[in-house]
Coordinates of C-alpha atoms in Angstrom, one line a residue:
X1 CA 86.4 86.8 146.7
X2 CA 84.7 89.9 148.0
X3 CA 87.7 92.0 147.1
X4 CA 87.7 90.6 143.6
X5 CA 84.0 91.3 143.2
X6 CA 84.5 94.9 144.4
X7 CA 87.1 95.4 141.7
X8 CA 84.6 94.1 139.1
X9 CA 81.9 96.5 140.1
X10 CA 84.0 99.6 140.3
X11 CA 86.9 101.0 138.4
X12 CA 90.2 100.3 140.1
X13 CA 90.8 103.7 141.4
X14 CA 87.3 103.9 143.0
X15 CA 87.8 100.5 144.5
X16 CA 91.1 101.5 146.1
X17 CA 89.5 104.7 147.5
X18 CA 86.5 102.8 148.9
X19 CA 88.8 100.2 150.6
X20 CA 91.1 102.8 152.0
X21 CA 88.4 105.0 153.4
X22 CA 87.4 102.3 156.0
X23 CA 91.0 101.5 156.9
X24 CA 90.1 97.9 156.5
X25 CA 92.3 96.8 153.6
X26 CA 94.8 98.5 151.3
X27 CA 94.6 97.5 147.6
X28 CA 97.6 95.5 146.6
X29 CA 99.9 96.2 143.8
X30 CA 98.7 94.5 140.6
X31 CA 101.5 91.9 140.5
X32 CA 101.2 91.1 144.2
X33 CA 99.0 88.4 145.8
X34 CA 95.7 89.4 147.4
X35 CA 96.4 88.1 150.9
X36 CA 92.9 88.4 152.2
X37 CA 91.5 86.2 149.4
X38 CA 94.6 84.0 149.3
X39 CA 94.4 83.6 145.5
X40 CA 97.2 85.1 143.4
X41 CA 96.1 88.0 141.3
X42 CA 96.7 86.1 138.0
X43 CA 94.8 83.1 139.2
X44 CA 92.0 85.5 140.2
X45 CA 92.1 86.7 136.6
X46 CA 91.2 83.2 135.5
X47 CA 88.7 82.8 138.4
X48 CA 90.3 79.6 139.6
X49 CA 93.5 78.0 140.9
X50 CA 96.5 77.3 138.7
X51 CA 95.7 73.6 138.8
X52 CA 92.0 74.3 137.9
X53 CA 93.0 76.5 135.0
X54 CA 95.3 73.8 133.6
X55 CA 92.5 71.2 133.9
X56 CA 89.9 73.5 132.3
X57 CA 92.2 74.6 129.5
X58 CA 93.2 71.1 128.6
X59 CA 89.9 69.2 129.0
X60 CA 87.3 71.9 128.4
X61 CA 85.5 71.0 131.7
X62 CA 84.0 73.9 133.4
X63 CA 85.2 74.6 137.0
X64 CA 82.5 75.8 139.3
X65 CA 83.5 78.2 142.1
X66 CA 81.8 78.5 145.4
X67 CA 80.1 81.9 145.4
X68 CA 79.6 84.2 148.4
X69 CA 76.0 85.0 149.2
X70 CA 76.7 88.7 148.3
X71 CA 78.3 87.9 145.0
X72 CA 76.6 89.6 142.1
X73 CA 75.4 87.7 139.2
X74 CA 77.0 88.3 135.8
X75 CA 73.6 89.8 134.6
X76 CA 73.9 92.4 137.4
X77 CA 77.5 93.2 136.6
X78 CA 76.7 93.5 132.9
X79 CA 73.8 95.8 133.6
X80 CA 76.2 98.1 135.4
X81 CA 79.0 97.8 132.8
X82 CA 77.1 98.6 129.6
X83 CA 79.2 98.4 126.5
X84 CA 78.7 101.2 124.0
X85 CA 78.3 100.8 120.3
X86 CA 81.5 102.4 118.8
X87 CA 82.0 104.0 115.4
X88 CA 83.0 101.3 112.9
X89 CA 86.8 100.7 113.1
X90 CA 88.5 101.4 109.9
X91 CA 89.2 98.2 107.9
X92 CA 92.8 97.5 107.3
X93 CA 92.4 96.3 103.7
X94 CA 93.3 99.8 102.2
X95 CA 96.8 100.5 101.1
X96 CA 99.0 103.4 102.1
X97 CA 101.2 105.2 99.6
X98 CA 104.9 105.4 100.7
X99 CA 108.0 107.2 99.6
X100 CA 109.5 105.6 96.5
X101 CA 112.5 103.4 96.9
X102 CA 113.8 102.9 93.4
X103 CA 115.6 99.8 92.1
X104 CA 116.5 98.6 88.6
X105 CA 116.9 95.1 87.2
X106 CA 120.6 94.4 86.5
X107 CA 119.8 91.1 84.7
X108 CA 118.1 90.2 81.4
X109 CA 115.2 88.8 83.3
X110 CA 114.3 89.3 87.0
X111 CA 111.6 87.1 88.6
X112 CA 109.0 88.1 91.2
X113 CA 108.2 85.1 93.4
X114 CA 105.1 84.4 95.4
X115 CA 107.2 83.3 98.4
X116 CA 110.8 83.9 99.5
X117 CA 111.8 80.7 97.7
X118 CA 113.1 80.3 94.2
X119 CA 111.1 77.1 93.9
X120 CA 107.8 79.0 94.5
X121 CA 105.4 80.3 91.8
X122 CA 106.8 83.1 89.6
X123 CA 104.1 85.8 89.6
X124 CA 105.8 88.2 87.2
X125 CA 109.1 89.2 85.6
X126 CA 110.9 92.3 84.2
X127 CA 113.7 92.8 81.8
X128 CA 117.0 94.6 82.2
X129 CA 116.8 98.1 83.5
X130 CA 113.1 97.5 84.4
X131 CA 111.7 99.8 87.1
X132 CA 111.1 98.2 90.5
X133 CA 110.0 99.8 93.8
X134 CA 111.3 98.2 97.0
X135 CA 108.6 98.0 99.6
X136 CA 110.6 96.3 102.4
X137 CA 113.9 94.7 103.0
X138 CA 113.6 91.0 103.9
X139 CA 116.0 88.4 105.4
X140 CA 118.4 86.2 103.4
X141 CA 118.9 88.6 100.5
X142 CA 115.3 89.1 99.6
X143 CA 113.2 92.2 99.1
X144 CA 109.5 92.6 98.8
X145 CA 108.8 94.8 95.8
X146 CA 106.3 95.9 93.1
X147 CA 106.5 96.9 89.5
X148 CA 103.4 97.7 87.6
X149 CA 100.6 95.3 88.7
X150 CA 103.2 92.7 90.0
X151 CA 104.0 92.4 93.7
X152 CA 106.2 89.7 95.1
X153 CA 109.7 88.7 96.4
X154 CA 112.8 89.5 94.5
X155 CA 116.5 88.4 95.1
X156 CA 118.3 91.7 95.9
X157 CA 121.6 90.6 94.3
X158 CA 119.9 91.2 90.9
X159 CA 119.0 94.8 91.6
X160 CA 120.7 98.2 91.3
X161 CA 119.6 100.3 94.2
X162 CA 120.3 103.5 96.2
X163 CA 121.5 106.8 94.7
X164 CA 122.6 105.2 91.4
X165 CA 119.1 103.8 90.7
X166 CA 117.5 107.1 91.8
X167 CA 119.7 109.1 89.4
X168 CA 119.0 106.8 86.5
X169 CA 115.2 106.9 87.0
X170 CA 115.1 110.7 87.3
X171 CA 117.3 111.1 84.2
X172 CA 115.2 108.8 82.1
X173 CA 111.7 109.4 83.6
X174 CA 109.7 106.8 85.4
X175 CA 107.0 106.7 82.7
X176 CA 109.6 105.6 80.1
X177 CA 110.9 102.7 82.0
X178 CA 109.7 99.1 81.5
X179 CA 107.6 97.6 84.3
X180 CA 107.0 93.9 85.2
X181 CA 104.8 91.6 83.1
X182 CA 102.0 89.9 85.1
X183 CA 102.2 86.1 84.8
X184 CA 99.2 85.3 87.1
X185 CA 96.2 87.4 88.0
X186 CA 96.9 89.8 90.9
X187 CA 94.0 88.4 92.9
X188 CA 95.5 84.9 92.7
X189 CA 98.9 86.1 94.0
X190 CA 99.3 85.2 97.6
X191 CA 102.1 87.8 97.9
X192 CA 99.8 90.7 96.9
X193 CA 98.9 91.8 100.4
X194 CA 102.1 90.8 102.2
X195 CA 102.5 94.5 103.0
X196 CA 99.6 96.9 102.7
X197 CA 101.8 99.7 101.3
X198 CA 102.5 100.8 97.7
X199 CA 104.6 103.3 95.8
X200 CA 101.7 104.1 93.5
X201 CA 98.8 106.5 94.2
X202 CA 96.2 104.9 96.4
X203 CA 93.5 107.6 96.5
X204 CA 91.7 108.5 93.3
X205 CA 89.2 111.1 92.3
X206 CA 85.6 110.1 92.9
X207 CA 83.4 108.9 90.0
X208 CA 79.9 108.9 91.4
X209 CA 77.3 106.3 90.7
X210 CA 73.8 105.9 92.2
X211 CA 71.8 102.6 92.3
X212 CA 68.7 102.8 90.1
X213 CA 67.2 99.8 92.0
X214 CA 68.0 97.5 94.9
X215 CA 71.0 95.5 93.7
X216 CA 73.8 93.2 94.8
X217 CA 77.5 93.9 94.4
X218 CA 79.2 90.7 93.1
X219 CA 82.6 89.1 93.8
X220 CA 83.2 88.7 90.0
X221 CA 81.6 89.3 86.6
X222 CA 79.1 86.6 85.8
X223 CA 80.0 84.4 82.9
X224 CA 77.8 84.9 79.8
X225 CA 75.6 81.9 78.9
X226 CA 74.2 81.2 75.5
X227 CA 70.5 80.8 75.4
X228 CA 69.3 77.9 73.2
X229 CA 65.8 77.6 71.8
X230 CA 64.0 74.6 73.3
X231 CA 63.4 71.5 71.2
X232 CA 59.6 71.2 71.0
X233 CA 59.4 68.2 68.6
X234 CA 58.7 65.6 71.3
X235 CA 57.0 66.6 74.6
X236 CA 58.9 64.0 76.6
X237 CA 62.3 65.1 75.2
X238 CA 61.4 68.7 76.0
X239 CA 60.8 68.0 79.6
X240 CA 64.0 65.9 79.8
X241 CA 65.9 68.8 78.2
X242 CA 64.6 71.3 80.7
X243 CA 65.6 69.1 83.6
X244 CA 69.1 68.7 82.1
X245 CA 69.4 72.5 81.6
X246 CA 68.3 73.0 85.2
X247 CA 71.0 70.6 86.5
X248 CA 73.7 72.3 84.3
X249 CA 72.6 75.7 85.6
X250 CA 72.9 74.5 89.2
X251 CA 76.4 73.2 88.5
X252 CA 77.5 76.5 87.0
X253 CA 79.1 78.4 89.8
X254 CA 77.7 81.9 90.0
X255 CA 79.6 84.8 91.7
X256 CA 78.8 85.4 95.3
X257 CA 77.2 88.7 96.5
X258 CA 79.7 90.6 98.7
X259 CA 77.2 93.3 99.6
X260 CA 73.9 95.0 98.8
X261 CA 73.1 98.5 97.7
X262 CA 69.6 99.9 98.0
X263 CA 67.9 102.0 95.4
X264 CA 69.3 105.6 95.6
X265 CA 72.5 104.3 97.4
X266 CA 75.9 105.7 96.4
X267 CA 79.0 104.0 95.1
X268 CA 82.2 105.0 93.4
X269 CA 83.5 103.5 90.2
X270 CA 87.2 102.5 90.6
X271 CA 87.8 100.5 87.4
X272 CA 86.3 99.3 84.1
X273 CA 84.2 102.4 83.7
X274 CA 83.7 101.7 80.0
X275 CA 82.7 98.0 80.5
X276 CA 79.4 96.3 80.8
X277 CA 80.2 95.5 84.4
X278 CA 82.0 98.2 86.5
X279 CA 84.2 97.7 89.6
X280 CA 82.9 99.9 92.5
X281 CA 83.5 100.7 96.1
X282 CA 80.7 101.7 98.6
X283 CA 81.8 101.9 102.2
X284 CA 84.0 98.9 102.7
X285 CA 82.2 96.8 100.0
X286 CA 84.2 96.4 96.7
X287 CA 83.0 94.4 93.7
X288 CA 81.1 94.4 90.4
X289 CA 77.8 96.0 89.4
X290 CA 76.2 95.9 85.9
X291 CA 76.7 99.4 84.5
X292 CA 73.1 99.7 83.3
X293 CA 71.8 99.5 86.8
X294 CA 73.6 102.7 87.8
X295 CA 73.0 106.4 87.3
X296 CA 76.4 107.8 86.2
X297 CA 78.2 110.8 84.9
X298 CA 76.9 114.3 85.2
X299 CA 73.4 113.1 86.2
X300 CA 74.9 111.2 89.1
X301 CA 77.1 114.1 90.1
X302 CA 74.2 116.5 90.1
X303 CA 72.1 114.1 92.1
X304 CA 74.8 113.7 94.7
X305 CA 75.3 117.4 94.9
X306 CA 71.6 118.1 95.4
X307 CA 70.9 115.3 97.9
X308 CA 74.2 115.7 99.8
X309 CA 76.8 112.9 99.6
X310 CA 76.6 112.3 103.4
X311 CA 72.9 111.7 103.1
X312 CA 73.1 108.9 100.6
X313 CA 73.2 105.3 101.9
X314 CA 76.3 103.2 101.2
X315 CA 76.4 99.4 100.7
X316 CA 75.8 96.9 103.4
X317 CA 78.4 94.1 103.8
X318 CA 77.5 90.5 103.3
X319 CA 81.1 89.3 103.8
X320 CA 84.1 91.1 105.2
X321 CA 86.7 92.7 102.8
X322 CA 89.3 90.2 104.0
X323 CA 87.1 87.3 102.6
X324 CA 86.2 89.2 99.4
X325 CA 88.2 87.9 96.4
X326 CA 87.4 91.1 94.5
X327 CA 88.8 93.4 97.3
X328 CA 92.2 93.8 95.6
X329 CA 91.1 94.0 92.0
X330 CA 92.6 97.4 92.3
X331 CA 94.7 98.9 95.2
X332 CA 93.1 102.3 94.7
X333 CA 90.2 103.7 96.8
X334 CA 88.3 106.9 97.3
X335 CA 89.5 106.9 101.0
X336 CA 92.9 106.9 102.5
X337 CA 94.1 104.2 105.0
X338 CA 93.3 105.4 108.5
X339 CA 95.8 105.9 111.3
X340 CA 94.1 103.2 113.4
X341 CA 93.8 100.8 110.5
X342 CA 97.6 101.0 109.9
X343 CA 98.3 100.5 113.6
X344 CA 96.0 97.5 113.8
X345 CA 97.4 95.9 110.8
X346 CA 101.0 96.3 112.1
X347 CA 100.1 95.1 115.5
X348 CA 98.5 91.9 114.2
X349 CA 101.5 91.2 111.9
X350 CA 103.8 91.7 115.0
X351 CA 101.7 89.5 117.3
X352 CA 101.5 86.6 114.9
X353 CA 105.3 86.2 115.0
X354 CA 104.9 84.6 118.4
X355 CA 102.5 81.9 117.4
X356 CA 103.7 78.6 118.9
X357 CA 105.7 80.2 121.8
X358 CA 104.9 78.9 125.3
X359 CA 102.2 79.9 127.8
X360 CA 103.8 80.6 131.2
X361 CA 101.6 81.6 134.1
X362 CA 102.6 85.0 135.3
X363 CA 104.9 85.5 132.4
X364 CA 105.2 88.6 130.1
X365 CA 107.9 87.4 127.7
X366 CA 106.7 87.0 124.1
X367 CA 109.6 84.6 123.4
X368 CA 110.1 82.7 126.7
X369 CA 106.5 82.6 127.7
X370 CA 103.5 84.8 128.7
X371 CA 100.1 84.2 130.2
X372 CA 97.0 85.7 128.5
X373 CA 97.2 89.2 130.0
X374 CA 101.0 89.3 129.9
X375 CA 100.8 88.5 126.1
X376 CA 98.5 91.4 125.2
X377 CA 100.2 93.8 127.6
X378 CA 103.6 93.1 125.9
X379 CA 102.2 93.4 122.4
X380 CA 100.5 96.7 123.2
X381 CA 103.7 97.9 125.0
X382 CA 105.7 97.4 121.8
X383 CA 103.3 99.8 120.1
X384 CA 103.5 102.5 122.8
X385 CA 100.4 101.6 124.7
X386 CA 100.5 101.1 128.5
X387 CA 98.1 98.4 129.8
X388 CA 97.5 97.1 133.4
X389 CA 99.1 93.8 134.2
X390 CA 96.1 91.5 134.7
X391 CA 92.9 91.0 132.6
X392 CA 90.7 92.1 135.5
X393 CA 92.2 95.6 135.2
X394 CA 92.7 95.5 131.4
X395 CA 88.9 95.0 131.0
X396 CA 88.5 98.7 132.0
X397 CA 91.5 100.1 130.1
X398 CA 89.5 101.5 127.1
X399 CA 86.1 101.9 125.6
X400 CA 83.9 98.9 126.3
X401 CA 82.2 97.7 123.2
X402 CA 80.0 94.7 122.2
X403 CA 82.0 91.6 121.4
X404 CA 80.6 91.4 117.9
X405 CA 82.0 94.9 117.2
X406 CA 85.6 93.9 118.0
X407 CA 88.0 94.8 115.2
X408 CA 91.5 93.5 114.7
X409 CA 93.6 94.5 117.7
X410 CA 90.7 95.0 120.1
X411 CA 90.7 93.0 123.3
X412 CA 87.9 90.5 124.2
X413 CA 87.3 89.5 127.8
X414 CA 85.7 86.3 129.2
X415 CA 83.7 86.0 132.4
X416 CA 82.6 83.1 134.6
X417 CA 80.8 83.2 137.9
X418 CA 81.1 87.0 137.9
X419 CA 84.9 87.0 137.3
X420 CA 87.0 88.2 134.3
X421 CA 89.2 85.1 133.8
X422 CA 90.7 85.4 130.3
X423 CA 91.6 88.0 127.6
X424 CA 92.2 87.4 123.9
X425 CA 93.1 89.7 121.0
X426 CA 90.6 90.0 118.2
X427 CA 91.7 89.3 114.6
X428 CA 88.2 90.2 113.4
X429 CA 85.4 87.9 112.1
X430 CA 85.4 85.9 115.3
X431 CA 89.1 84.9 115.1
X432 CA 91.6 85.5 117.9
X433 CA 95.2 85.3 118.8
X434 CA 95.9 84.5 122.5
X435 CA 98.1 82.9 125.1
X436 CA 95.7 80.0 125.7
X437 CA 97.2 77.5 128.2
X438 CA 100.4 75.7 129.0
X439 CA 99.2 72.8 126.9
X440 CA 98.7 74.9 123.7
X441 CA 100.8 78.1 124.2
X442 CA 100.2 81.1 122.0
X443 CA 97.7 80.2 119.3
X444 CA 95.2 81.3 116.7
X445 CA 91.7 80.5 118.0
X446 CA 88.1 81.6 117.8
X447 CA 85.9 83.7 120.2
X448 CA 84.1 81.7 122.9
X449 CA 80.8 83.5 122.7
X450 CA 79.4 81.6 125.6
X451 CA 81.8 83.3 128.0
X452 CA 82.8 86.5 126.1
X453 CA 81.1 89.5 127.9
X454 CA 82.6 92.6 126.2
X455 CA 85.5 93.9 124.2
X456 CA 87.7 96.9 124.9
X457 CA 88.9 99.3 122.2
X458 CA 92.1 101.2 122.8
X459 CA 93.5 102.0 119.3
X460 CA 92.0 105.1 117.6
X461 CA 92.5 107.5 114.7
X462 CA 93.8 110.0 117.3
X463 CA 97.0 108.0 117.8
X464 CA 99.0 109.9 115.3
X465 CA 102.0 110.2 117.6
X466 CA 102.1 106.5 118.1
X467 CA 102.0 105.9 114.3
X468 CA 104.8 108.5 113.8
X469 CA 106.9 106.7 116.5
X470 CA 106.4 103.4 114.8
X471 CA 107.6 104.9 111.5
X472 CA 110.7 106.3 113.2
X473 CA 111.5 103.1 115.0
X474 CA 110.8 100.8 112.0
X475 CA 108.6 98.6 114.2
X476 CA 105.7 98.4 111.8
X477 CA 105.1 98.2 108.0
X478 CA 104.2 101.9 107.8
X479 CA 106.4 104.6 106.4
X480 CA 106.5 108.4 105.9
X481 CA 104.0 109.3 103.3
X482 CA 105.0 112.1 100.9
X483 CA 102.7 114.4 99.0
X484 CA 103.1 115.5 95.4
X485 CA 104.7 118.7 96.7
X486 CA 107.4 117.0 98.8
X487 CA 105.7 117.6 102.2
X488 CA 105.1 114.8 104.7
X489 CA 101.8 114.0 106.3
X490 CA 101.7 115.6 109.8
X491 CA 99.0 115.4 112.4
X492 CA 95.7 113.8 111.4
X493 CA 92.9 116.3 111.7
X494 CA 89.9 114.2 110.7
X495 CA 87.5 113.4 107.8
X496 CA 86.4 116.8 106.6
X497 CA 83.6 117.9 104.3
X498 CA 84.9 119.4 101.0
X499 CA 83.1 121.9 98.8
X500 CA 84.4 124.3 96.2
X501 CA 84.0 128.0 95.2
X502 CA 85.3 130.6 92.8
X503 CA 85.7 134.4 92.7
X504 CA 82.4 135.1 91.0
X505 CA 79.5 137.2 92.6
X506 CA 77.5 134.0 93.3
X507 CA 80.3 132.5 95.4
X508 CA 81.9 135.7 96.9
X509 CA 79.2 138.5 96.6
X510 CA 80.7 141.9 96.9
X511 CA 84.2 140.5 97.4
X512 CA 84.2 138.8 94.0
X513 CA 87.3 139.3 91.9
X514 CA 89.3 140.6 94.8
X515 CA 91.8 139.2 97.2
X516 CA 91.0 136.5 99.8
X517 CA 90.4 137.4 103.5
X518 CA 94.2 136.9 104.1
X519 CA 95.0 139.6 101.5
X520 CA 96.5 137.1 99.0
X521 CA 94.9 136.6 95.5
X522 CA 93.4 133.2 95.3
X523 CA 95.1 130.5 93.2
X524 CA 93.6 127.2 92.0
X525 CA 95.5 124.3 93.5
X526 CA 96.7 126.4 96.4
X527 CA 93.9 128.4 98.1
X528 CA 91.4 127.0 100.5
X529 CA 88.9 128.6 102.9
X530 CA 88.4 127.3 106.5
X531 CA 87.9 128.8 109.9
X532 CA 89.6 127.8 113.1
X533 CA 93.2 127.8 111.9
X534 CA 95.7 130.6 111.1
X535 CA 96.1 131.9 107.6
X536 CA 99.1 130.2 106.0
X537 CA 98.4 126.8 107.5
X538 CA 99.2 124.1 105.0
X539 CA 96.9 121.1 104.8
X540 CA 97.3 117.8 103.0
X541 CA 94.1 116.8 101.2
X542 CA 94.0 113.8 98.8
X543 CA 97.8 113.9 98.5
X544 CA 97.9 117.6 97.5
X545 CA 99.0 120.5 99.7
X546 CA 96.7 123.5 100.1
X547 CA 97.1 126.8 102.0
X548 CA 94.4 128.3 104.2
X549 CA 94.0 131.8 102.8
X550 CA 90.3 132.5 103.1
X551 CA 87.4 132.2 105.5
X552 CA 83.7 131.4 105.1
X553 CA 83.5 127.9 106.4
X554 CA 83.8 126.5 110.0
X555 CA 86.6 124.2 111.1
X556 CA 86.1 120.8 109.6
X557 CA 84.6 122.2 106.4
X558 CA 87.1 123.0 103.6
X559 CA 86.2 125.2 100.6
X560 CA 88.6 124.7 97.7
X561 CA 89.2 127.5 95.3
X562 CA 88.5 126.9 91.5
X563 CA 89.1 129.3 88.6
X564 CA 85.5 128.9 87.2
X565 CA 82.1 128.6 88.7
X566 CA 81.3 125.5 86.6
X567 CA 84.4 123.7 88.0
X568 CA 83.2 124.6 91.4
X569 CA 79.8 123.2 90.7
X570 CA 81.3 120.0 89.2
X571 CA 83.3 119.5 92.3
X572 CA 80.1 119.0 94.3
X573 CA 80.4 117.7 97.9
X574 CA 83.2 115.3 98.8
X575 CA 84.8 114.0 102.0
X576 CA 88.5 113.4 102.6
X577 CA 91.0 112.7 105.4
X578 CA 92.9 115.9 106.2
X579 CA 96.4 116.2 107.7
X580 CA 98.7 119.1 108.6
X581 CA 101.5 119.4 106.1
X582 CA 105.1 119.2 107.5

């Protein structure tokens, strides 16, 4: 017990060093038994014997261990191991644009199904020679595809694919080919988010809007109600009518608020810009706001430029994007999907394949059986991450964060009597996937907040090499993303501040009208200024490729060249994910 507590209080390497220095005890290998304690390491992970673990897992009864006098309380341990509040993990609801994989309908009518079943709901259809983009190859002769606003499953034997389809599309022009007709609303289509990739553009130009008062962002547009003049002929009837109206009003389901935006807060209009209610995005909140409650157009752009986009408050979530019915009203966003978001999404999709498989104490097989730590170790290993074997060590394998901040893919650890005894993988919103017990196996569950002490974050936006490896191996639903110029997205550099300039005296002073610092004449759509990288470096910003040909801004701040000063002013201040172009 003392050895286990020592490992709890110190990182593993420090514990080994401490033990070795006194020549009392050598730290065992992680898969070996701790002979001094006489409890197998995996049992120590659960803080109890195998029999006790089975009993507690099946009955829910708490097993109390006998503590040494010197054993620290959980409060003391947690005071030493303070979790840190991390930056918010990128939500995985955003879509990533992928390379187009063309297909054409060979039949008079091709159906898109909600499931890989011809008896399931038909969500859309397209006529002969209609344009289809294949998003993934599925089993049993199915593909997952999209065409226009329609996304679903299509039988591959009705499609012309490969080079023949590509040649035909390029000869005719994509814009001239028919796309599928939507038969049910996209938000009601269960197949819409089967893969969070698309052949269409995902990042659009920002249309600024600023809240004129504190307001709510709604899940849908409220239904208009006709106001009737009250009948005042008989007092009694009037009162009865008012009561009836109140009941009817209560029965009318009003749209839920998915977020709140304070006066002066910023949002971006994604759709319905000419309607009474506009569809907006602010942070990770997406929904509808009445247009009259927003400052828009040039006035909003000027306000954002003067105040600084980064200084304006964004919306606060009331429900997560995954529970927001309005989230996928459009697949576009003002932000690109993040590296970490794509890895998390792919990891969860992969892990959920093994729901229902057995729990085996000491096991690491996702198919034949794994225990709690063996399960998460094997999942992470498939994605290129190396984790220690047992939960006791895994609890120190990354950045410790509060349990409530755990994002999909983060690991959550449970403690009892000063011992880490269980690990689960977060699915977000208090949901988990875990190898739970021999009675239940690998299951979906919820966080046990009574015993959960901290979470560990291992996945980050710096894991670009892991993402590229997944693309190459086809282990995840992520693909090489191509720019409009044919370059691929290389190393992710970060979310950079963007401004704009021209060659006038206001922007360039005595160097106005002349060449850039690199000696090349500036060209709109190509030239950018930034320090810290060699001239000639090509960067991908918003799907377009630019070349660093000028200086004047530090690394992380990109100045984009425009032909006129007014265009530069109109650009204002923006932010974008920036990648090296390859």
